[in-house]
């Protein structure tokens, strides 16, 4: 994960925000005491997913990695394991 292209391009926080929103939106409404309705939860989850898809992109070629991964699941492996953009093959150095 540390060597993934996502963390090397400094976009790990965007992924974290997207995942947290997705989790909160799909888990918190299950607890009645939380006071969060399923409508609000669904909106949170959708916003989180959309944010991840639109905000995480290659700084070089602009490819939206998670959009591409949504269309072709074989992208997930390289995104999380390789330091290079799966679209333009540009390798990003560590920070
Ligand atoms: Zn690229």
mmCIF file of C-alpha atoms and ligand atoms in Angstrom:
data_model
loop_
_atom_site.group_PDB
_atom_site.id
_atom_site.type_symbol
_atom_site.label_atom_id
_atom_site.label_comp_id
_atom_site.label_asym_id
_atom_site.label_seq_id
_atom_site.Cartn_x
_atom_site.Cartn_y
_atom_site.Cartn_z
ATOM 1 C CA UNK A 1 0.000 0.000 0.000
ATOM 2 C CA UNK A 2 2.856 2.394 0.813
ATOM 3 C CA UNK A 3 4.254 1.838 -2.652
ATOM 4 C CA UNK A 4 0.923 2.054 -4.414
ATOM 5 C CA UNK A 5 0.460 4.734 -7.009
ATOM 6 C CA UNK A 6 -2.352 6.168 -4.857
ATOM 7 C CA UNK A 7 -0.158 6.876 -1.850
ATOM 8 C CA UNK A 8 2.810 7.927 -3.981
ATOM 9 C CA UNK A 9 0.732 10.632 -5.630
ATOM 10 C CA UNK A 10 -0.463 11.807 -2.198
ATOM 11 C CA UNK A 11 -4.069 10.770 -2.740
ATOM 12 C CA UNK A 12 -4.413 8.200 0.017
ATOM 13 C CA UNK A 13 -6.423 10.672 2.124
ATOM 14 C CA UNK A 14 -9.015 10.926 -0.639
ATOM 15 C CA UNK A 15 -9.398 7.165 -0.632
ATOM 16 C CA UNK A 16 -9.687 7.215 3.175
ATOM 17 C CA UNK A 17 -12.407 9.904 3.030
ATOM 18 C CA UNK A 18 -14.328 7.905 0.403
ATOM 19 C CA UNK A 19 -14.076 4.643 2.362
ATOM 20 C CA UNK A 20 -15.045 6.295 5.670
ATOM 21 C CA UNK A 21 -18.110 7.945 4.090
ATOM 22 C CA UNK A 22 -19.101 4.640 2.498
ATOM 23 C CA UNK A 23 -18.739 2.765 5.779
ATOM 24 C CA UNK A 24 -20.474 5.407 7.883
ATOM 25 C CA UNK A 25 -23.305 5.662 5.356
ATOM 26 C CA UNK A 26 -23.866 1.919 5.243
ATOM 27 C CA UNK A 27 -23.315 1.011 8.913
ATOM 28 C CA UNK A 28 -24.400 3.905 11.137
ATOM 29 C CA UNK A 29 -28.092 3.941 10.010
ATOM 30 C CA UNK A 30 -28.339 0.295 11.159
ATOM 31 C CA UNK A 31 -28.126 1.558 14.730
ATOM 32 C CA UNK A 32 -31.406 3.185 15.593
ATOM 33 C CA UNK A 33 -29.864 5.150 18.447
ATOM 34 C CA UNK A 34 -27.579 6.939 15.983
ATOM 35 C CA UNK A 35 -30.552 8.907 14.685
ATOM 36 C CA UNK A 36 -29.224 8.684 11.125
ATOM 37 C CA UNK A 37 -31.834 7.666 8.572
ATOM 38 C CA UNK A 38 -31.130 5.327 5.670
ATOM 39 C CA UNK A 39 -31.737 8.241 3.326
ATOM 40 C CA UNK A 40 -28.936 10.245 4.900
ATOM 41 C CA UNK A 41 -26.737 7.143 5.037
ATOM 42 C CA UNK A 42 -27.284 6.396 1.364
ATOM 43 C CA UNK A 43 -26.497 9.991 0.422
ATOM 44 C CA UNK A 44 -23.275 9.842 2.456
ATOM 45 C CA UNK A 45 -22.258 6.565 0.817
ATOM 46 C CA UNK A 46 -23.024 7.830 -2.682
ATOM 47 C CA UNK A 47 -21.174 11.104 -2.040
ATOM 48 C CA UNK A 48 -18.193 9.131 -0.697
ATOM 49 C CA UNK A 49 -18.127 6.848 -3.707
ATOM 50 C CA UNK A 50 -18.517 9.731 -6.171
ATOM 51 C CA UNK A 51 -15.785 11.694 -4.410
ATOM 52 C CA UNK A 52 -13.383 8.757 -4.663
ATOM 53 C CA UNK A 53 -14.194 8.173 -8.314
ATOM 54 C CA UNK A 54 -13.910 11.810 -9.364
ATOM 55 C CA UNK A 55 -11.176 13.136 -7.075
ATOM 56 C CA UNK A 56 -8.607 10.347 -7.355
ATOM 57 C CA UNK A 57 -6.911 10.703 -10.702
ATOM 58 C CA UNK A 58 -3.533 10.469 -12.325
ATOM 59 C CA UNK A 59 -1.647 13.774 -11.918
ATOM 60 C CA UNK A 60 -0.003 13.108 -15.253
ATOM 61 C CA UNK A 61 -2.640 11.868 -17.707
ATOM 62 C CA UNK A 62 -5.749 12.751 -15.671
ATOM 63 C CA UNK A 63 -7.199 9.239 -15.824
ATOM 64 C CA UNK A 64 -9.823 8.672 -13.129
ATOM 65 C CA UNK A 65 -8.442 5.470 -11.705
ATOM 66 C CA UNK A 66 -11.478 4.301 -9.764
ATOM 67 C CA UNK A 67 -13.789 5.079 -12.635
ATOM 68 C CA UNK A 68 -11.608 2.904 -14.843
ATOM 69 C CA UNK A 69 -11.533 0.274 -12.090
ATOM 70 C CA UNK A 70 -15.328 0.377 -11.876
ATOM 71 C CA UNK A 71 -15.437 -0.487 -15.572
ATOM 72 C CA UNK A 72 -12.596 -3.001 -15.450
ATOM 73 C CA UNK A 73 -11.957 -4.700 -12.094
ATOM 74 C CA UNK A 74 -8.489 -5.819 -13.161
ATOM 75 C CA UNK A 75 -7.357 -2.231 -12.460
ATOM 76 C CA UNK A 76 -7.689 -2.610 -8.701
ATOM 77 C CA UNK A 77 -4.591 -4.802 -8.362
ATOM 78 C CA UNK A 78 -2.166 -2.383 -10.064
ATOM 79 C CA UNK A 79 -3.741 0.617 -8.301
ATOM 80 C CA UNK A 80 -3.025 -0.820 -4.869
ATOM 81 C CA UNK A 81 0.213 -2.645 -5.564
ATOM 82 C CA UNK A 82 2.136 -0.857 -8.296
ATOM 83 C CA UNK A 83 3.815 2.577 -8.179
ATOM 84 C CA UNK A 84 2.863 3.359 -11.780
ATOM 85 C CA UNK A 85 -0.315 4.688 -13.373
ATOM 86 C CA UNK A 86 -2.135 1.788 -15.095
ATOM 87 C CA UNK A 87 -3.197 4.130 -17.913
ATOM 88 C CA UNK A 88 -0.067 6.063 -18.934
ATOM 89 C CA UNK A 89 2.446 3.766 -17.153
ATOM 90 C CA UNK A 90 4.175 6.741 -15.580
ATOM 91 C CA UNK A 91 5.956 5.733 -12.385
ATOM 92 C CA UNK A 92 5.719 8.062 -9.415
ATOM 93 C CA UNK A 93 8.532 8.385 -6.912
ATOM 94 C CA UNK A 94 8.132 8.226 -3.159
ATOM 95 C CA UNK A 95 7.707 11.523 -1.325
HETATM 96 ZN ZN1 LIG B 1 -1.475 8.333 -15.887
#
